[in-house]
């Protein structure tokens, strides 16, 4: 990494010409379709990774083992981040580093899709950048702050992505950020890595992850297009060396609580909240920033944690199977800090809670034939979730918000003949994963420090 940093630091900005690595994006024609929702603004549609509407679809038989690999990498990344010195978050979203000021009454949204279409277990959407705007398939990440994408000429290396690389030279509003800019100094809090400076005085960022994936490049500024809105002065990373488990996405959209996140930069224009519905393969989803309808949700408070001020912590209070509380001490639910995360597929529970859940579910499944364990998933059954009678499972949070899980939120098909409990045990940080969040509207109201849930959000 140090050698790569020196290579960039000694280079002139974009000194080389390199061919963009392009592949056909089968859903480009649908990527620019925006839906008006509830009269409050625009929503971007999210699609399941194996949906035909998802960008650059991969074969529908993408092995679940690949999802597990990405999920384990995600856990390693979060663990690495939590092991570092906590970053401080801004005291107000109103002091954002960029964005036009259009008032707080607006909301803008984009379609959201599962990321199997680009070879990742997260969810993806299309984000526009530059003037004229070009759209890119980006992973939506509540656990990251800095938004970055691959840029030509890729001085070192770029992975193959869905569609062309972003070309800064083609945008009339692009600007490299100098090392003297305050945003360069904010990279430490956003990435937990210090910034560097190129020979030409351009700020260099390093975004590293626990699975050894990383993005390295120039901190840049340009106009971002999100839904129906265009927002000038958006700060992001223009990646010149991007390696690891990013699939064929163009990069990441950071939605954590940090000055450089997309949320904080658009907050002066749109407001202090964002919401999403993570779709299944049968329904579209969305990601929205801005106003929402409070009465539609039940809420749990965001929990403050000294581990990392940029992540979204909650308090899981209890769980039940078929209406009966799990046979575990209530104190076990709070034995570990708990994060809600858009990018983790399999929910991680404290070991005692998971053991009780596995036992209760196995008993409630009656005579359903058991199947061997699949990787980290050790409670498995023969058949497909759609063919089995799955008991009701509820997850209750502090404040009274409850996720009443449908069968597809409880079990996950790992192949054509096996389905498994979509939970696993952990002795570190607990995580509420995206399988349990699917089809719910989830709102992150940062201004009021609360997270809300509403059923039927993707319908």
C-alpha positions as CSV (number, residue, x, y, z in Angstrom):
1,X,0.0,0.0,0.0
2,X,2.8,2.4,0.8
3,X,4.4,1.8,-2.6
4,X,1.1,2.5,-4.3
5,X,0.7,5.7,-2.3
6,X,4.1,6.8,-3.4
7,X,3.3,6.1,-7.0
8,X,0.2,8.2,-6.9
9,X,1.9,11.0,-4.9
10,X,4.7,11.2,-7.4
11,X,2.4,11.3,-10.4
12,X,0.9,14.3,-12.2
13,X,-2.9,14.3,-12.0
14,X,-4.2,11.8,-14.6
15,X,-1.0,11.7,-16.6
16,X,-1.7,8.5,-18.5
17,X,-4.1,7.4,-21.1
18,X,-5.6,4.0,-20.5
19,X,-8.5,2.2,-22.1
20,X,-11.7,2.1,-20.0
21,X,-12.8,-1.4,-19.2
22,X,-16.3,-1.6,-20.5
23,X,-19.0,-4.3,-20.4
24,X,-22.5,-4.1,-21.6
25,X,-25.0,-2.9,-19.0
26,X,-28.2,-4.7,-20.0
27,X,-30.4,-2.5,-17.8
28,X,-29.1,0.9,-18.8
29,X,-32.4,1.8,-20.4
30,X,-34.1,1.3,-17.0
31,X,-31.5,3.0,-14.9
32,X,-32.8,6.5,-15.6
33,X,-36.4,5.7,-14.7
34,X,-37.5,7.6,-11.5
35,X,-40.7,7.2,-9.6
36,X,-42.6,9.9,-7.8
37,X,-43.6,8.7,-4.4
38,X,-46.3,10.1,-2.1
39,X,-46.0,13.5,-3.6
40,X,-42.9,14.3,-1.5
41,X,-40.2,13.8,-4.0
42,X,-38.4,11.3,-6.2
43,X,-37.3,7.7,-5.4
44,X,-34.6,5.8,-7.0
45,X,-35.6,2.2,-7.6
46,X,-33.7,-0.6,-6.1
47,X,-33.7,-4.1,-7.6
48,X,-32.8,-7.5,-6.3
49,X,-29.4,-8.7,-7.6
50,X,-31.0,-11.5,-9.6
51,X,-33.9,-9.3,-10.8
52,X,-34.0,-8.8,-14.6
53,X,-34.2,-5.1,-13.8
54,X,-31.0,-5.1,-11.8
55,X,-28.0,-3.4,-13.6
56,X,-25.7,-5.7,-15.5
57,X,-27.4,-8.9,-14.4
58,X,-25.2,-12.0,-13.7
59,X,-26.5,-15.5,-14.2
60,X,-29.4,-16.3,-11.9
61,X,-27.5,-19.3,-10.5
62,X,-24.8,-17.3,-8.9
63,X,-23.6,-19.6,-6.1
64,X,-24.6,-18.7,-2.6
65,X,-21.0,-19.5,-1.6
66,X,-20.0,-16.3,-3.2
67,X,-22.5,-14.4,-1.1
68,X,-21.0,-16.0,2.0
69,X,-17.5,-15.0,1.0
70,X,-18.6,-11.4,0.5
71,X,-20.4,-11.5,3.8
72,X,-17.5,-12.8,5.7
73,X,-15.3,-10.1,4.1
74,X,-17.9,-7.5,5.2
75,X,-17.7,-8.7,8.8
76,X,-13.9,-8.6,8.7
77,X,-14.1,-5.0,7.4
78,X,-16.5,-3.9,10.2
79,X,-14.4,-5.6,12.8
80,X,-11.3,-3.9,11.5
81,X,-13.0,-0.5,11.5
82,X,-14.3,-1.0,15.1
83,X,-10.8,-1.9,16.2
84,X,-9.5,1.4,15.1
85,X,-9.7,4.7,17.0
86,X,-13.3,6.0,16.8
87,X,-14.0,8.9,14.6
88,X,-16.1,11.9,15.7
89,X,-19.2,12.7,13.7
90,X,-20.4,16.2,12.9
91,X,-22.7,17.8,15.5
92,X,-25.0,19.0,12.7
93,X,-25.8,17.9,9.2
94,X,-26.4,21.5,8.3
95,X,-22.6,22.1,8.3
96,X,-22.2,19.8,5.3
97,X,-19.2,20.2,3.0
98,X,-21.2,20.5,-0.3
99,X,-24.5,20.6,-2.0
100,X,-27.0,23.2,-3.2
101,X,-29.4,24.8,-0.8
102,X,-32.9,24.0,-1.9
103,X,-34.7,23.9,1.4
104,X,-35.7,21.0,3.6
105,X,-39.1,20.1,2.2
106,X,-37.8,18.1,-0.8
107,X,-36.9,14.5,-1.0
108,X,-35.2,12.6,-3.9
109,X,-35.0,8.9,-4.5
110,X,-33.4,6.3,-6.7
111,X,-34.1,2.7,-7.6
112,X,-32.3,0.1,-5.4
113,X,-31.4,-3.4,-6.4
114,X,-29.7,-6.4,-4.8
115,X,-26.0,-6.6,-5.9
116,X,-25.8,-10.1,-7.3
117,X,-26.2,-8.4,-10.6
118,X,-22.7,-7.0,-10.2
119,X,-21.3,-9.9,-8.1
120,X,-21.7,-8.5,-4.6
121,X,-24.0,-9.3,-1.7
122,X,-24.9,-5.7,-1.0
123,X,-27.5,-3.5,-2.8
124,X,-26.8,-1.3,-5.7
125,X,-28.2,1.8,-7.4
126,X,-27.3,4.1,-10.2
127,X,-25.6,7.4,-9.3
128,X,-25.0,10.1,-11.8
129,X,-21.7,12.1,-11.8
130,X,-20.3,15.0,-13.8
131,X,-21.6,17.4,-16.4
132,X,-23.0,16.0,-18.6
133,X,-24.1,13.3,-16.1
134,X,-23.2,9.7,-16.6
135,X,-24.7,7.0,-14.4
136,X,-22.7,4.3,-12.6
137,X,-23.7,1.1,-10.7
138,X,-22.7,1.8,-7.1
139,X,-22.9,-0.3,-3.9
140,X,-25.1,1.4,-1.2
141,X,-23.3,1.2,2.1
142,X,-24.5,2.4,5.5
143,X,-21.2,1.3,7.0
144,X,-19.0,3.6,4.9
145,X,-18.5,7.4,4.8
146,X,-16.6,8.3,1.7
147,X,-18.2,7.8,-1.7
148,X,-15.7,6.7,-4.3
149,X,-15.7,5.2,-7.8
150,X,-13.2,4.0,-10.4
151,X,-11.8,6.7,-12.6
152,X,-9.8,6.6,-15.8
153,X,-7.0,6.5,-16.6
154,X,-6.5,4.1,-13.6
155,X,-2.9,4.9,-13.0
156,X,-2.4,1.6,-11.1
157,X,-5.4,-0.9,-11.4
158,X,-9.1,-1.0,-11.8
159,X,-11.3,-4.1,-11.6
160,X,-13.7,-4.9,-14.5
161,X,-17.0,-3.0,-13.9
162,X,-20.5,-2.8,-15.3
163,X,-20.2,0.1,-17.9
164,X,-17.4,2.5,-18.6
165,X,-15.1,4.1,-16.0
166,X,-15.8,7.7,-15.0
167,X,-13.7,10.1,-17.0
168,X,-13.0,13.3,-15.2
169,X,-11.8,15.0,-18.4
170,X,-15.2,14.6,-19.9
171,X,-16.9,16.6,-17.1
172,X,-17.0,20.4,-17.3
173,X,-17.6,20.6,-13.5
174,X,-14.8,18.3,-12.3
175,X,-12.1,19.6,-10.0
176,X,-9.4,17.9,-8.1
177,X,-9.3,18.9,-4.4
178,X,-6.0,20.5,-3.2
179,X,-4.3,19.2,-0.1
180,X,-5.0,22.6,1.6
181,X,-8.7,22.1,1.5
182,X,-10.4,21.2,4.8
183,X,-12.1,18.2,3.2
184,X,-8.6,16.7,2.7
185,X,-8.1,16.8,6.5
186,X,-11.5,15.2,7.0
187,X,-10.4,12.0,5.3
188,X,-8.9,10.7,8.5
189,X,-12.3,10.6,10.2
190,X,-14.1,9.3,7.0
191,X,-11.7,6.5,6.2
192,X,-9.6,6.1,9.4
193,X,-6.6,6.5,7.2
194,X,-4.5,9.7,6.9
195,X,-4.6,11.6,3.6
196,X,-1.5,12.2,1.5
197,X,-0.4,14.8,-1.1
198,X,0.6,14.4,-4.7
199,X,3.5,16.2,-6.3
200,X,1.0,18.5,-7.9
201,X,-0.7,19.3,-4.6
202,X,-3.7,17.1,-5.0
203,X,-5.2,15.4,-2.0
204,X,-4.9,11.6,-2.0
205,X,-7.3,9.3,-0.1
206,X,-6.9,5.7,1.1
207,X,-10.0,3.6,1.8
208,X,-9.0,0.2,3.2
209,X,-11.2,-2.6,4.4
210,X,-10.8,-5.6,6.7
211,X,-10.7,-8.1,3.9
212,X,-7.7,-6.4,2.3
213,X,-9.8,-4.7,-0.3
214,X,-9.0,-1.1,-0.9
215,X,-9.5,2.0,-3.0
216,X,-6.7,4.6,-3.5
217,X,-7.0,7.8,-5.5
218,X,-7.6,11.5,-5.7
219,X,-10.1,13.4,-3.6
220,X,-12.3,15.2,-6.1
221,X,-15.3,17.5,-6.5
222,X,-18.0,17.4,-9.1
223,X,-21.8,17.6,-9.6
224,X,-23.7,14.6,-8.4
225,X,-27.1,13.5,-9.8
226,X,-29.3,11.7,-7.4
227,X,-32.9,11.0,-8.5
228,X,-34.4,14.2,-9.9
229,X,-31.8,16.5,-8.3
230,X,-28.4,17.7,-9.3
231,X,-26.1,18.9,-6.6
232,X,-22.8,20.7,-7.3
233,X,-19.7,20.6,-5.2
234,X,-20.0,17.0,-4.2
235,X,-16.8,15.5,-2.6
236,X,-15.8,11.9,-3.5
237,X,-12.9,9.7,-4.2
238,X,-11.7,9.3,-7.8
239,X,-10.1,5.8,-7.6
240,X,-6.8,5.0,-9.4
241,X,-6.2,1.7,-7.7
242,X,-9.2,-0.3,-6.6
243,X,-8.7,-3.9,-5.7
244,X,-10.6,-6.6,-3.8
245,X,-14.2,-7.9,-3.4
246,X,-16.1,-5.1,-5.2
247,X,-17.5,-7.3,-7.9
248,X,-18.3,-5.3,-11.1
249,X,-19.6,-2.3,-9.3
250,X,-18.2,1.1,-10.1
251,X,-17.6,1.9,-6.4
252,X,-19.4,2.7,-3.1
253,X,-21.9,5.2,-1.9
254,X,-21.2,6.1,1.7
255,X,-24.2,6.8,4.0
256,X,-22.6,6.7,7.4
257,X,-22.6,9.6,9.9
258,X,-19.6,11.6,8.6
259,X,-19.1,15.0,6.9
260,X,-18.0,13.4,3.7
261,X,-20.9,10.9,3.3
262,X,-23.6,11.4,0.7
263,X,-26.2,11.9,3.4
264,X,-24.3,14.7,5.1
265,X,-23.4,16.5,1.9
266,X,-27.0,16.5,0.5
267,X,-28.6,17.2,3.9
268,X,-28.6,21.0,3.4
269,X,-30.7,20.5,0.3
270,X,-32.8,17.5,1.2
271,X,-32.9,17.1,5.0
272,X,-31.4,15.0,7.7
273,X,-32.8,11.5,6.9
274,X,-32.7,8.7,4.4
275,X,-34.8,5.7,3.9
276,X,-34.7,2.5,1.8
277,X,-36.6,-0.6,1.0
278,X,-34.3,-3.6,0.2
279,X,-36.1,-5.6,-2.5
280,X,-36.4,-9.2,-3.3
281,X,-36.1,-10.6,-6.8
282,X,-39.8,-10.1,-7.3
283,X,-40.1,-6.5,-6.3
284,X,-38.3,-3.2,-6.8
285,X,-36.8,-1.2,-4.0
286,X,-35.7,2.4,-3.5
287,X,-33.2,4.6,-1.7
288,X,-34.5,8.1,-0.7
289,X,-32.8,11.1,0.9
290,X,-35.0,13.7,2.5
291,X,-38.6,14.0,3.9
292,X,-40.7,11.0,4.8
293,X,-44.1,10.3,6.4
294,X,-43.3,9.8,10.2
295,X,-46.7,8.2,11.0
296,X,-46.0,5.2,8.8
297,X,-43.1,4.0,11.0
298,X,-42.5,2.5,14.4
299,X,-39.2,3.6,15.9
300,X,-36.2,2.5,17.9
301,X,-33.6,5.0,19.2
302,X,-30.1,5.2,17.6
303,X,-27.7,4.1,20.3
304,X,-24.5,6.1,20.9
305,X,-21.4,4.0,21.0
306,X,-17.7,4.7,21.7
307,X,-16.8,2.0,19.2
308,X,-17.5,4.2,16.1
309,X,-19.6,7.3,16.0
310,X,-20.3,7.0,12.3
311,X,-22.1,3.6,12.3
312,X,-25.8,3.1,13.2
313,X,-26.2,1.2,16.5
314,X,-29.5,0.0,17.8
315,X,-30.7,-2.1,20.8
316,X,-32.3,-5.5,20.2
317,X,-34.6,-6.2,23.1
318,X,-36.2,-9.6,22.4
319,X,-37.0,-12.2,19.8
320,X,-39.8,-14.7,19.6
321,X,-40.6,-17.8,17.5
322,X,-44.3,-18.7,16.8
323,X,-45.3,-16.2,19.5
324,X,-43.1,-17.6,22.2
325,X,-40.1,-15.6,23.5
326,X,-36.7,-17.3,23.1
327,X,-35.5,-19.2,26.1
328,X,-32.6,-16.9,26.9
329,X,-31.9,-14.3,29.5
330,X,-33.0,-10.8,28.4
331,X,-29.6,-9.5,29.3
332,X,-28.0,-11.6,26.5
333,X,-29.6,-9.4,23.8
334,X,-27.5,-6.4,25.1
335,X,-24.4,-8.4,25.8
336,X,-22.8,-7.1,22.5
337,X,-23.1,-3.8,20.7
338,X,-25.5,-4.1,17.7
339,X,-25.3,-2.4,14.3
340,X,-27.9,-2.2,11.7
341,X,-26.2,-2.5,8.3
342,X,-27.3,-2.5,4.6
343,X,-24.4,-4.5,3.4
344,X,-24.3,-7.6,5.7
345,X,-26.5,-10.5,4.4
346,X,-26.6,-12.8,7.4
347,X,-27.6,-11.3,10.7
348,X,-25.1,-12.0,13.5
349,X,-26.5,-12.5,17.1
350,X,-24.9,-13.0,20.4
351,X,-24.1,-16.7,20.7
352,X,-26.6,-17.4,23.5
353,X,-29.4,-15.7,21.5
354,X,-28.6,-17.5,18.3
355,X,-28.4,-20.9,20.1
356,X,-31.9,-20.3,21.5
357,X,-33.3,-19.1,18.1
358,X,-31.9,-22.1,16.3
359,X,-33.3,-24.5,18.9
360,X,-36.8,-22.8,18.9
361,X,-37.0,-22.6,15.1
362,X,-35.9,-26.3,14.7
363,X,-38.7,-27.3,17.1
364,X,-41.3,-25.1,15.4
365,X,-40.4,-26.5,11.9
366,X,-41.9,-29.8,13.0
367,X,-41.0,-32.6,10.8
368,X,-39.2,-30.6,8.2
369,X,-36.1,-32.8,7.2
370,X,-32.8,-31.3,8.3
371,X,-29.9,-30.7,5.9
372,X,-26.2,-30.5,6.6
373,X,-24.7,-27.2,7.6
374,X,-23.7,-24.8,4.8
375,X,-20.6,-22.8,5.6
376,X,-21.4,-20.5,8.6
377,X,-25.1,-21.5,8.5
378,X,-25.7,-24.5,10.7
379,X,-29.5,-24.6,10.9
380,X,-30.5,-25.9,7.5
381,X,-33.5,-27.8,6.0
382,X,-34.1,-29.8,2.9
383,X,-36.2,-27.9,0.3
384,X,-36.9,-24.3,-0.6
385,X,-38.3,-21.7,1.8
386,X,-41.3,-21.2,-0.5
387,X,-42.3,-24.8,0.0
388,X,-41.9,-25.0,3.8
389,X,-44.1,-24.0,6.7
390,X,-42.0,-21.4,8.4
391,X,-43.1,-20.1,11.9
392,X,-43.4,-16.4,12.6
393,X,-40.3,-14.8,13.9
394,X,-40.3,-11.4,15.6
395,X,-37.4,-9.1,16.4
396,X,-38.3,-6.4,18.9
397,X,-36.1,-3.4,19.5
398,X,-35.9,-0.8,22.3
399,X,-38.7,1.7,22.0
400,X,-41.2,-0.9,20.7
401,X,-40.3,-1.1,17.0
402,X,-40.7,-4.7,15.8
403,X,-39.7,-6.5,12.6
404,X,-42.3,-9.3,12.0
405,X,-40.3,-11.5,9.7
406,X,-41.8,-13.2,6.7
407,X,-40.5,-16.7,5.8
408,X,-38.0,-15.1,3.3
409,X,-36.6,-12.9,6.1
410,X,-36.1,-16.0,8.3
411,X,-34.7,-18.6,5.9
412,X,-32.5,-18.2,2.8
413,X,-32.1,-20.6,0.0
414,X,-28.5,-21.6,-0.5
415,X,-29.0,-24.0,-3.4
416,X,-31.9,-25.7,-5.2
417,X,-32.4,-28.3,-2.4
418,X,-31.4,-26.5,0.8
419,X,-32.6,-23.6,2.8
420,X,-31.0,-22.3,6.0
421,X,-31.7,-20.0,8.9
422,X,-30.4,-16.6,7.8
423,X,-28.7,-15.9,11.2
424,X,-25.3,-16.8,12.7
425,X,-23.6,-16.6,16.0
426,X,-20.9,-14.0,16.9
427,X,-18.8,-13.1,19.9
428,X,-17.9,-9.7,18.7
429,X,-20.3,-7.0,17.3
430,X,-23.9,-8.1,16.6
431,X,-25.3,-7.0,13.2
432,X,-28.8,-6.7,11.9
433,X,-28.3,-7.8,8.3
434,X,-30.1,-7.1,5.1
435,X,-32.0,-10.4,4.7
436,X,-34.1,-9.5,7.7
437,X,-34.7,-5.9,6.4
438,X,-35.9,-7.0,2.9
439,X,-39.3,-5.6,1.9
440,X,-39.4,-3.3,5.0
441,X,-39.1,0.5,4.7
442,X,-36.3,1.5,7.0
443,X,-35.8,5.2,7.7
444,X,-32.6,6.6,9.4
445,X,-33.8,9.9,10.9
446,X,-30.4,11.3,12.0
447,X,-31.9,14.6,13.1
448,X,-34.1,12.9,15.7
449,X,-31.6,10.0,16.3
450,X,-34.0,7.3,15.5
451,X,-34.5,4.4,13.1
452,X,-38.0,3.5,11.9
453,X,-39.5,0.3,10.3
454,X,-42.6,-0.1,8.2
455,X,-43.9,-3.3,6.7
456,X,-44.7,-3.5,3.0
457,X,-42.2,-0.9,2.0
458,X,-41.4,-2.2,-1.5
459,X,-45.0,-2.6,-2.6
